GROMACS .gro file of C-alpha atoms in nm:
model
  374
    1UNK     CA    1  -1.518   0.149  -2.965
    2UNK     CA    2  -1.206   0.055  -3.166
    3UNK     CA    3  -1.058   0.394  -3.104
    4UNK     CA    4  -1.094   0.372  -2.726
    5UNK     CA    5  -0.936   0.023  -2.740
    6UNK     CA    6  -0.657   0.152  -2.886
    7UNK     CA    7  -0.626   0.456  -2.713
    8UNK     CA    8  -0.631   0.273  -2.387
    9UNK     CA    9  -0.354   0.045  -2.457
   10UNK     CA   10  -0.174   0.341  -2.590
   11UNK     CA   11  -0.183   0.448  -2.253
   12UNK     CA   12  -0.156   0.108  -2.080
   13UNK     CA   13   0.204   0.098  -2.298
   14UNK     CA   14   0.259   0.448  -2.157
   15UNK     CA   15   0.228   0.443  -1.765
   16UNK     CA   16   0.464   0.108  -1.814
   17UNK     CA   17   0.737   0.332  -2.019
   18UNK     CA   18   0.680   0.635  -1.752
   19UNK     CA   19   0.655   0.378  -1.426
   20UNK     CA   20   0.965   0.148  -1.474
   21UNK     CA   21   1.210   0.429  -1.704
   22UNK     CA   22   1.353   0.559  -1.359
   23UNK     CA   23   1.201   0.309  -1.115
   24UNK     CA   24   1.358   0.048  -0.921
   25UNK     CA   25   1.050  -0.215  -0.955
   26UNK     CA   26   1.194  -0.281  -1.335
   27UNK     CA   27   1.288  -0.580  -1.240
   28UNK     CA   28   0.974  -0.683  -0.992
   29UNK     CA   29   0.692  -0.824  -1.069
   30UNK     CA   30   0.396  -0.628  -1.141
   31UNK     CA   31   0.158  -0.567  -0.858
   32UNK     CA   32  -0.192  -0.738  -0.950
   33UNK     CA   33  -0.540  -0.783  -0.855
   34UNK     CA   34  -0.582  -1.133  -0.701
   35UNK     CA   35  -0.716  -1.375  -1.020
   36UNK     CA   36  -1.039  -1.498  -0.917
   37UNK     CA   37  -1.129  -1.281  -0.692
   38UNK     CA   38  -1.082  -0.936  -0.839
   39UNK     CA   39  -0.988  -0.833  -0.520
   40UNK     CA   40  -0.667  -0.679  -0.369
   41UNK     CA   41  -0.589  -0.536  -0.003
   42UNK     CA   42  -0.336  -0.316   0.142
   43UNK     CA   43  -0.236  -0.298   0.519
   44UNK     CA   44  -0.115   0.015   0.661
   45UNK     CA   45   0.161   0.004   0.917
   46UNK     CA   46   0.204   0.337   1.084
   47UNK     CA   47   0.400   0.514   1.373
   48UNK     CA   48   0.605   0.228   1.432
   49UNK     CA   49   0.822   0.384   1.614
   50UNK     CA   50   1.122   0.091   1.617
   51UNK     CA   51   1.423   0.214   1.850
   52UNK     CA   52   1.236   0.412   2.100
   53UNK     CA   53   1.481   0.463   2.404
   54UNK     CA   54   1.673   0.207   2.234
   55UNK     CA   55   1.928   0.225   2.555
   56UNK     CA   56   1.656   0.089   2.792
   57UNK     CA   57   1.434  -0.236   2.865
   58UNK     CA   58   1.116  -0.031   2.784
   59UNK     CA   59   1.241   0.020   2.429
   60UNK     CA   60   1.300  -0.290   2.288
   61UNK     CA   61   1.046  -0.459   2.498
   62UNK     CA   62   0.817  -0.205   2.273
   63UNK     CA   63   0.939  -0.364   1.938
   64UNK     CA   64   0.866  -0.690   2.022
   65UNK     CA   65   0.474  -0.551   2.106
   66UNK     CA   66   0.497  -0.404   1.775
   67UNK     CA   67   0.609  -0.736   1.612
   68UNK     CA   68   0.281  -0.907   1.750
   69UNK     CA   69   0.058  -0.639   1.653
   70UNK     CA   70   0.158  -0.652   1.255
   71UNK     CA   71   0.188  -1.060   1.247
   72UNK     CA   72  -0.178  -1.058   1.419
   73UNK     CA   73  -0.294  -0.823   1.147
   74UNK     CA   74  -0.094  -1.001   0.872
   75UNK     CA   75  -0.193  -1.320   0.959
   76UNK     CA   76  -0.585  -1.281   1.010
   77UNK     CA   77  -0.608  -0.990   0.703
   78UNK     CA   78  -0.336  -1.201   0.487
   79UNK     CA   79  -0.326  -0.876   0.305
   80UNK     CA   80  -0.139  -0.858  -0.057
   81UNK     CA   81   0.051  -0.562   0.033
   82UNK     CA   82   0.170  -0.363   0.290
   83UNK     CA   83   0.261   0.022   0.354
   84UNK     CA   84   0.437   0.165   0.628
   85UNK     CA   85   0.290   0.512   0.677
   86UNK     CA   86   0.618   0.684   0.838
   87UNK     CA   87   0.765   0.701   1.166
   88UNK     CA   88   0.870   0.336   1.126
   89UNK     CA   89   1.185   0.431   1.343
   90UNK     CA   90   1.225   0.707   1.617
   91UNK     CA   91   1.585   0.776   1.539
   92UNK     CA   92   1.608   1.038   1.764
   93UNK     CA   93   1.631   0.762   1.953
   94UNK     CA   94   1.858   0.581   1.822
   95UNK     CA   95   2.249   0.630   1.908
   96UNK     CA   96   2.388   0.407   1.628
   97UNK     CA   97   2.503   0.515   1.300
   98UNK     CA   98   2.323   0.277   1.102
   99UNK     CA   99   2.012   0.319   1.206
  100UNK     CA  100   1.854   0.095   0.869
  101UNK     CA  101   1.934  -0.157   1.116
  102UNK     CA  102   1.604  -0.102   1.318
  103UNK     CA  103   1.404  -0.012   0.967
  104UNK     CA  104   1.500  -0.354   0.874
  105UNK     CA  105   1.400  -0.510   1.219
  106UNK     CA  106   1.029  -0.305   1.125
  107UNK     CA  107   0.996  -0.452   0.796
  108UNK     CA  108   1.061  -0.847   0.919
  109UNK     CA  109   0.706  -0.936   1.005
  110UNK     CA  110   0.613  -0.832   0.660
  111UNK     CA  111   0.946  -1.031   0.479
  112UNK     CA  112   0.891  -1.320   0.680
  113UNK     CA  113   0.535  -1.428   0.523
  114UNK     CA  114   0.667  -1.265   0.173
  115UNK     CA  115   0.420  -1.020   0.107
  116UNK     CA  116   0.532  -0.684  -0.099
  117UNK     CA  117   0.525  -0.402   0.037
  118UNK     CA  118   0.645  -0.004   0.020
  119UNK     CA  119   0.729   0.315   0.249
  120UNK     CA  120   0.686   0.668   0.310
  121UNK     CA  121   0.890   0.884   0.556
  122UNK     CA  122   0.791   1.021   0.846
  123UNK     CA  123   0.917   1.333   1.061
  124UNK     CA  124   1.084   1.099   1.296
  125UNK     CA  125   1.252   0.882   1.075
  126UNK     CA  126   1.550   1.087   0.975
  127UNK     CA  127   1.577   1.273   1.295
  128UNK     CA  128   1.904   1.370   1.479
  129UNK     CA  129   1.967   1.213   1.801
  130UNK     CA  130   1.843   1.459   2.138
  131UNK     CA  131   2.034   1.360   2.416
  132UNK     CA  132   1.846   1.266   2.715
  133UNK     CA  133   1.858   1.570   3.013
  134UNK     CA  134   1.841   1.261   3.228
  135UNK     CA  135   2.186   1.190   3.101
  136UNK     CA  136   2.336   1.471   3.254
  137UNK     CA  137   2.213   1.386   3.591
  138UNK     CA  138   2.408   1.186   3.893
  139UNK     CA  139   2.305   0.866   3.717
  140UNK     CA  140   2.562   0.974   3.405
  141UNK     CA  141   2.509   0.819   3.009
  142UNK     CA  142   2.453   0.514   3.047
  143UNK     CA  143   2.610   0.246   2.870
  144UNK     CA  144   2.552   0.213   2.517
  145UNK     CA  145   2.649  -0.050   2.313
  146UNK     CA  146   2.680  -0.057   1.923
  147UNK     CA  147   2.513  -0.226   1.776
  148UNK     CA  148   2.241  -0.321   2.063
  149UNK     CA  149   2.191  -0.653   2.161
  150UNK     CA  150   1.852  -0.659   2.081
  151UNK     CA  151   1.958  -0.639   1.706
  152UNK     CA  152   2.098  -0.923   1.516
  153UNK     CA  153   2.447  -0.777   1.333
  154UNK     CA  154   2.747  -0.844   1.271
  155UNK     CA  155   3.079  -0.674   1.238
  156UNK     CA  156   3.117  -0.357   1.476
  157UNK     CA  157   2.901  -0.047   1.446
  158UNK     CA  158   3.039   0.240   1.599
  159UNK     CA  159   2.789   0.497   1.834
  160UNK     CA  160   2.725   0.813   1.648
  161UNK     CA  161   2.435   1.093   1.707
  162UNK     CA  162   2.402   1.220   1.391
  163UNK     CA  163   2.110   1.034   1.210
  164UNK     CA  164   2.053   0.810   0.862
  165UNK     CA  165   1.938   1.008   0.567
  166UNK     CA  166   1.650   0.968   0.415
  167UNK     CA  167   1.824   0.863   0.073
  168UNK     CA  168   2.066   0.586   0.325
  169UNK     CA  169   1.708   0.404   0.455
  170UNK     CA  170   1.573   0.392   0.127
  171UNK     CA  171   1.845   0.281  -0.084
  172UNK     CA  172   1.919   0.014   0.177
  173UNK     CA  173   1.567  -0.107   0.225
  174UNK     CA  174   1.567  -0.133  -0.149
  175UNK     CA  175   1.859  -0.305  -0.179
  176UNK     CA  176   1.815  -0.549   0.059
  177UNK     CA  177   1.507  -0.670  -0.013
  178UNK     CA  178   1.347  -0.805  -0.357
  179UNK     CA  179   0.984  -0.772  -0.217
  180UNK     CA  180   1.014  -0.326  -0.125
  181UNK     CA  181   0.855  -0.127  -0.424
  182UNK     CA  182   0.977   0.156  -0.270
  183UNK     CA  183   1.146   0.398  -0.484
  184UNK     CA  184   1.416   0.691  -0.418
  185UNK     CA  185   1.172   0.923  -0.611
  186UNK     CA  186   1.310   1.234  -0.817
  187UNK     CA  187   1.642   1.448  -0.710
  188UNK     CA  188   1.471   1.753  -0.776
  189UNK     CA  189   1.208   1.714  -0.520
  190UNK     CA  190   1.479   1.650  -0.230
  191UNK     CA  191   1.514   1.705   0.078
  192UNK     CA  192   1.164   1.477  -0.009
  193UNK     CA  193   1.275   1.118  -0.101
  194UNK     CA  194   0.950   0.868  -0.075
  195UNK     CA  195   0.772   1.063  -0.407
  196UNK     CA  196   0.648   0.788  -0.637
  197UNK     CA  197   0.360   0.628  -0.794
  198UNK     CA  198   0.265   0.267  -0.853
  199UNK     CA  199   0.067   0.068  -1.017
  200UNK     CA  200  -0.180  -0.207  -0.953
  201UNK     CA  201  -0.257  -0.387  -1.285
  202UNK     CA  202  -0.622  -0.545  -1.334
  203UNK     CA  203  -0.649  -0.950  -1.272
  204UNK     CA  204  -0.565  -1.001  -1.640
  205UNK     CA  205  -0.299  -0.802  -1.615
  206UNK     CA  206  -0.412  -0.592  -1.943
  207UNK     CA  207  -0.479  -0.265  -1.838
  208UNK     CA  208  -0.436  -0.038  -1.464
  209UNK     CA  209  -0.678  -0.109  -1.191
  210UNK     CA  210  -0.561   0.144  -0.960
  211UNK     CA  211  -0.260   0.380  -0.919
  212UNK     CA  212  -0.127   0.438  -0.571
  213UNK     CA  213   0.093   0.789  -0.535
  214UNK     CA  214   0.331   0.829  -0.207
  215UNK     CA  215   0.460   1.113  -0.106
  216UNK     CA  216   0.723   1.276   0.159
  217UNK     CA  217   0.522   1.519   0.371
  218UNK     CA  218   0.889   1.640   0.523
  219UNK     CA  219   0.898   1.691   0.904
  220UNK     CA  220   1.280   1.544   1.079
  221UNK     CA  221   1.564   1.699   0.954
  222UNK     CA  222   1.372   1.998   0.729
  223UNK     CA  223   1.017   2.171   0.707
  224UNK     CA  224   0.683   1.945   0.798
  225UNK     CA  225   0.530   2.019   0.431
  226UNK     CA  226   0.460   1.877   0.110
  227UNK     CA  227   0.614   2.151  -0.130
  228UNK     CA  228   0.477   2.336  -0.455
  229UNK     CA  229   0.690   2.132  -0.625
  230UNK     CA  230   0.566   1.798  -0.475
  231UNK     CA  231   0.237   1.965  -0.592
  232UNK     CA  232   0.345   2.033  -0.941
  233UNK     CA  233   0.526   1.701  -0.964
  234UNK     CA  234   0.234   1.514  -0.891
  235UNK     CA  235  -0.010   1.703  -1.101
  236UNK     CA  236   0.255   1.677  -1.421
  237UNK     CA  237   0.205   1.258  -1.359
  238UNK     CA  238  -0.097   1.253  -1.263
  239UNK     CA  239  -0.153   1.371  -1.641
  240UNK     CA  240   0.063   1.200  -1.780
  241UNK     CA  241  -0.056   0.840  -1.683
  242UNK     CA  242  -0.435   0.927  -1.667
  243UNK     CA  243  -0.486   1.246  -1.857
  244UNK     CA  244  -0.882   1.151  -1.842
  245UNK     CA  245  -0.891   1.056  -1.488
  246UNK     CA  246  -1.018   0.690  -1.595
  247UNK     CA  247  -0.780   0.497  -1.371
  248UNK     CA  248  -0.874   0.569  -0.981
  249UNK     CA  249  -0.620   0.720  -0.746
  250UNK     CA  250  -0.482   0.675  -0.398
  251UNK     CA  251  -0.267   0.904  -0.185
  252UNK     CA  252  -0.039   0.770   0.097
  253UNK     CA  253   0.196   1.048   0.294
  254UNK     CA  254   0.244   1.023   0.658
  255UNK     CA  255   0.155   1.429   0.838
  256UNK     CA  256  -0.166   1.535   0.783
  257UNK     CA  257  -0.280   1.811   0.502
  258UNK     CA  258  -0.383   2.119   0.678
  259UNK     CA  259  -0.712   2.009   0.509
  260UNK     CA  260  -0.795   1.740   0.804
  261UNK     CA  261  -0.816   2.046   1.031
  262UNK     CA  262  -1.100   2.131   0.823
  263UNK     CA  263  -1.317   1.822   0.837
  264UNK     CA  264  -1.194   1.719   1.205
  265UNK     CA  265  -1.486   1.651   1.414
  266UNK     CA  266  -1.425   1.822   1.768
  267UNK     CA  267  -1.171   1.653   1.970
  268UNK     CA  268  -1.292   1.407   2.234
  269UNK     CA  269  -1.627   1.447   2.080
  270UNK     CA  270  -1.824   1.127   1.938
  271UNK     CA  271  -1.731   1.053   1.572
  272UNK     CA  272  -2.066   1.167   1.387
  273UNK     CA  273  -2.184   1.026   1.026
  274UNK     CA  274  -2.046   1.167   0.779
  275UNK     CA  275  -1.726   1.024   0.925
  276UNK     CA  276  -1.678   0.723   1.041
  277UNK     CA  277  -1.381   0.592   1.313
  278UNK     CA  278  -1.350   0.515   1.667
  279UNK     CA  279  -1.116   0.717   1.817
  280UNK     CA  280  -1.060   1.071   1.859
  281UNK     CA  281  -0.836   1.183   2.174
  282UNK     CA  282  -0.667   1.467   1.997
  283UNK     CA  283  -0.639   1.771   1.802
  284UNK     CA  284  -0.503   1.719   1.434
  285UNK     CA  285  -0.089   1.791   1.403
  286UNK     CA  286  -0.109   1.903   1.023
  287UNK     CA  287   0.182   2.020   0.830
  288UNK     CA  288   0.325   2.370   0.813
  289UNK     CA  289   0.141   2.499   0.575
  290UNK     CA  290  -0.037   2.412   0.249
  291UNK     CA  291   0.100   2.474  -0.101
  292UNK     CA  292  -0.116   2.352  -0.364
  293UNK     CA  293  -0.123   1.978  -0.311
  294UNK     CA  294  -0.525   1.925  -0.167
  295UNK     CA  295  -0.621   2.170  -0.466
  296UNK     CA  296  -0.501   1.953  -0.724
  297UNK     CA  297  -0.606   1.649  -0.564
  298UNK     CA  298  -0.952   1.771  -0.540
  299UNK     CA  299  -0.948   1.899  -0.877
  300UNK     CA  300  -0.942   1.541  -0.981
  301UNK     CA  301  -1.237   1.329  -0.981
  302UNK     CA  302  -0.988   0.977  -0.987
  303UNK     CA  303  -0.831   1.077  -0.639
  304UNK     CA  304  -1.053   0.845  -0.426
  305UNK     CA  305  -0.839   0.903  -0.077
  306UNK     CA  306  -0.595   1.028   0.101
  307UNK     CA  307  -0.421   0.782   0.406
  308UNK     CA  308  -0.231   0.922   0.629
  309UNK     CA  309  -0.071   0.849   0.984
  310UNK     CA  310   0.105   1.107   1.250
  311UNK     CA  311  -0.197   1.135   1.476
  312UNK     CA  312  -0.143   0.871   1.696
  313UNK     CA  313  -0.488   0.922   1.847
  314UNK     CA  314  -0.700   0.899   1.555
  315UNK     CA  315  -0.832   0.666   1.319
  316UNK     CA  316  -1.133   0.876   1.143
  317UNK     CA  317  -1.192   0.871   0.813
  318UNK     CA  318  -1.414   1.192   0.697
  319UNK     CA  319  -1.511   1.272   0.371
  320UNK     CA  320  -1.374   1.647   0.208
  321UNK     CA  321  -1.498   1.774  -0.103
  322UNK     CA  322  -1.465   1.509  -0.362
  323UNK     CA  323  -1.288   1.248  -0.186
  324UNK     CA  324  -1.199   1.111   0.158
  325UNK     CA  325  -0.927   1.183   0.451
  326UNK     CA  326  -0.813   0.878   0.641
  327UNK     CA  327  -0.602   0.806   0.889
  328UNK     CA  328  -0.428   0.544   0.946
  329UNK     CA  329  -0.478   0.347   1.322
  330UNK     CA  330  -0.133   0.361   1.526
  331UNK     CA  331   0.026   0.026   1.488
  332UNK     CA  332   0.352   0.071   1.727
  333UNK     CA  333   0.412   0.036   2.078
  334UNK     CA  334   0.680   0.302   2.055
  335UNK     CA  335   0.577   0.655   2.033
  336UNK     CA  336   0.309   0.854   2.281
  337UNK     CA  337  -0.049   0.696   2.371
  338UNK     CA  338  -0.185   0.380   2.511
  339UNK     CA  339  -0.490   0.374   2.284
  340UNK     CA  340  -0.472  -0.016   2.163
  341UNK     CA  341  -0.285  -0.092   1.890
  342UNK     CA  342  -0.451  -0.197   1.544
  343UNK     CA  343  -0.422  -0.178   1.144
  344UNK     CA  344  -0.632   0.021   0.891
  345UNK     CA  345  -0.693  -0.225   0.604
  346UNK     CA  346  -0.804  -0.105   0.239
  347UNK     CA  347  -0.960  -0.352  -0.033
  348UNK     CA  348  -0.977  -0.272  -0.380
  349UNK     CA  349  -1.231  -0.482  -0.627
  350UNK     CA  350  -1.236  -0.434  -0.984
  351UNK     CA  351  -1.547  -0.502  -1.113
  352UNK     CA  352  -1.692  -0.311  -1.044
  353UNK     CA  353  -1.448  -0.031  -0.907
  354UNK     CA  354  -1.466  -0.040  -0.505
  355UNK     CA  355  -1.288   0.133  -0.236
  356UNK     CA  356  -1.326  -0.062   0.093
  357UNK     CA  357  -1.189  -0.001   0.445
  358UNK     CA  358  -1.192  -0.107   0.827
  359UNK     CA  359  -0.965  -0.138   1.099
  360UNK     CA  360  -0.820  -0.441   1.239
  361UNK     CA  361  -0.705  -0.434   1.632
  362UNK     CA  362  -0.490  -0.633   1.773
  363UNK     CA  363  -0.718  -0.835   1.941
  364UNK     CA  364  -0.846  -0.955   1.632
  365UNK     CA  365  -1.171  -0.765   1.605
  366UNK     CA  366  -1.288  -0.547   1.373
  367UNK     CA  367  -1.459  -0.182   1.333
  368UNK     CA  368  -1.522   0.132   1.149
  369UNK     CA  369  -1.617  -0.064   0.836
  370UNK     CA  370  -1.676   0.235   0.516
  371UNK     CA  371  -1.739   0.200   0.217
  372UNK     CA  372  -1.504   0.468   0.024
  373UNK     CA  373  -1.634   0.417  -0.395
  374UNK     CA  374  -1.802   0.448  -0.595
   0.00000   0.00000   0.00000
């Protein structure tokens, strides 16, 4: 028993050394199970959508729908983190430059109560701006004003049509803002840039509870696909912080795996047990293609889920192989659909090991409650 002590802080000592030697949370405290309790839970923001016809009433009038949907969730979940799933901006939309300004507007609900959180990219988040056909009409572009009135900035911000980069949102979110975990992940995996793992340490704080992996699933300005050498990347860590699969995994990435195609129940059709969900108005839009990624993933008995959003109208969760694909429930007025707006919400207990999740609305109610571990 001695020998598994020590091996297991051995390997406490190295996820630490592997987590914080090229991560921007060095200087953060370490996310923790809540004392007491045992319990933590996450709160999944997805398909935003902030600066949707940005030029118009519709548009911002959208973002401030989106505000009250996340401070109803966040206020009646009081969840301990928070992830936004992708699409947080439409910046095809959006005819400024700097378009972290609307990321930032996104991320305020979550900033104001001072709850951590971290991001993954979606395909629209990056985008290029498409002119409007409408623009070329009798009617003429309309005026457009840099920065928008509806955001708070100051100094002048020229118009420009030619997108933020990926790497420009995230090293300004994480800049800005001491309570983002998110992390420009390696330079070898770009054009990807949200490709990172983090920990959740046990109420103690002694040893990992759980280890949360995000990664880029592309789409925007290159390829909708998690690469080979996503894949690889993630299997190389995934060994390297829990060789024996002791520590349980979750995935976050925002387009689905071509694997959800798989387990999809028909669309429009009632949401039959195995799976468990309430709406389901569409065909899955997976990625390209698939290159290794769900193979590894299954290969590993810690990988407990995968969450992801995209789908605006669907919220199943359905069980494949050895673990479970989620997604996510569209929290943005921007974007297509008028389904109502709402929150998937994980928990996490420690002791023992649990994997908990339901959707929140923004009416306040509650549904699809499933049970995800052991």
């Amino acid at each position: 028993m001695r020998d598994i002590s020590v091996l297991l802080s051995l390997l406490f000592l190295l996820l630490n050394l592997s987590l914080l030697s090229a991560s921007s949370c060095k200087d953060k405290s370490p996310l923790r199970m809540v004392s007491g309790s045992g319990r933590f839970k996450i709160a999944l923001f997805a398909d935003l959508h902030y600066g949707e016809n940005a030029w118009t009433d519709w548009g911002p009038a959208q973002d401030v729908n989106s505000d009250v949907v996340m401070s109803t969730v966040l206020d009646s979940e009081k969840p301990d983190f928070v992830v936004y799933l992708g699409d947080v901006i439409t910046a095809n939309n959006i005819a400024i430059q700097n378009a972290t300004l609307y990321w930032d507007k996104a991320i305020s609900p979550t900033r104001k109560r001072r709850i951590p959180w971290a991001s993954v990219f979606g395909n629209h988040d990056d985008m290029y701006f498409e002119w409007p056909s409408e623009w070329f009409s009798a009617t003429g572009i309309p005026q457009v004003n840099c920065p928008l009135s509806s955001i708070s900035y100051s100094g002048s911000e020229p118009c420009t049509f030619r997108g933020t980069t990926r790497v420009e949102l995230m090293k300004t979110e994480i800049a800005n803002n001491n309570l983002a975990y998110s992390i420009n992940g390696p330079r070898e995996l770009w054009p990807g840039v949200s490709n990172y793992v983090l920990q959740l340490l046990s109420s103690d704080g002694t040893k990992p509870a759980l280890l949360m992996y995000f990664l880029d699933s592309g789409g925007g300005t290159y390829p909708e696909i998690i690469s080979y050498a996503q894949a690889q990347w993630f299997e190389k860590q995934s060994q390297l912080i829990n060789p024996n699969s002791m520590i349980p995994e979750v995935i976050f990435w925002h387009i689905p795996s071509t694997a959800y195609s798989q387990v999809a129940p028909k669309p429009n059709s009632v949401i039959a047990k195995p799976c468990v969900g309430s709406i389901n108005k569409e065909s899955v839009a997976s990625q390209e293609a698939e290159w290794g990624i769900m193979d590894i993933l299954t290969a590993r008995p810690s990988v407990k889920a995968v969450f992801v959003g995209h789908n605006h109208g669907l919220d199943w969760c359905c069980p494949y192989r050895s673990l479970w694909l989620c997604f996510a429930r569209h929290t943005g007025y921007g974007g297509y659909g008028s389904w109502p707006r709402g929150a998937r919400i994980i928990e996490v207990t420690e002791n023992p090991f649990t994997l908990k999740s339901w959707i929140r609305m923004e009416n306040g109610s509650t549904h699809s409650e499933l049970v995800m571990s052991p």
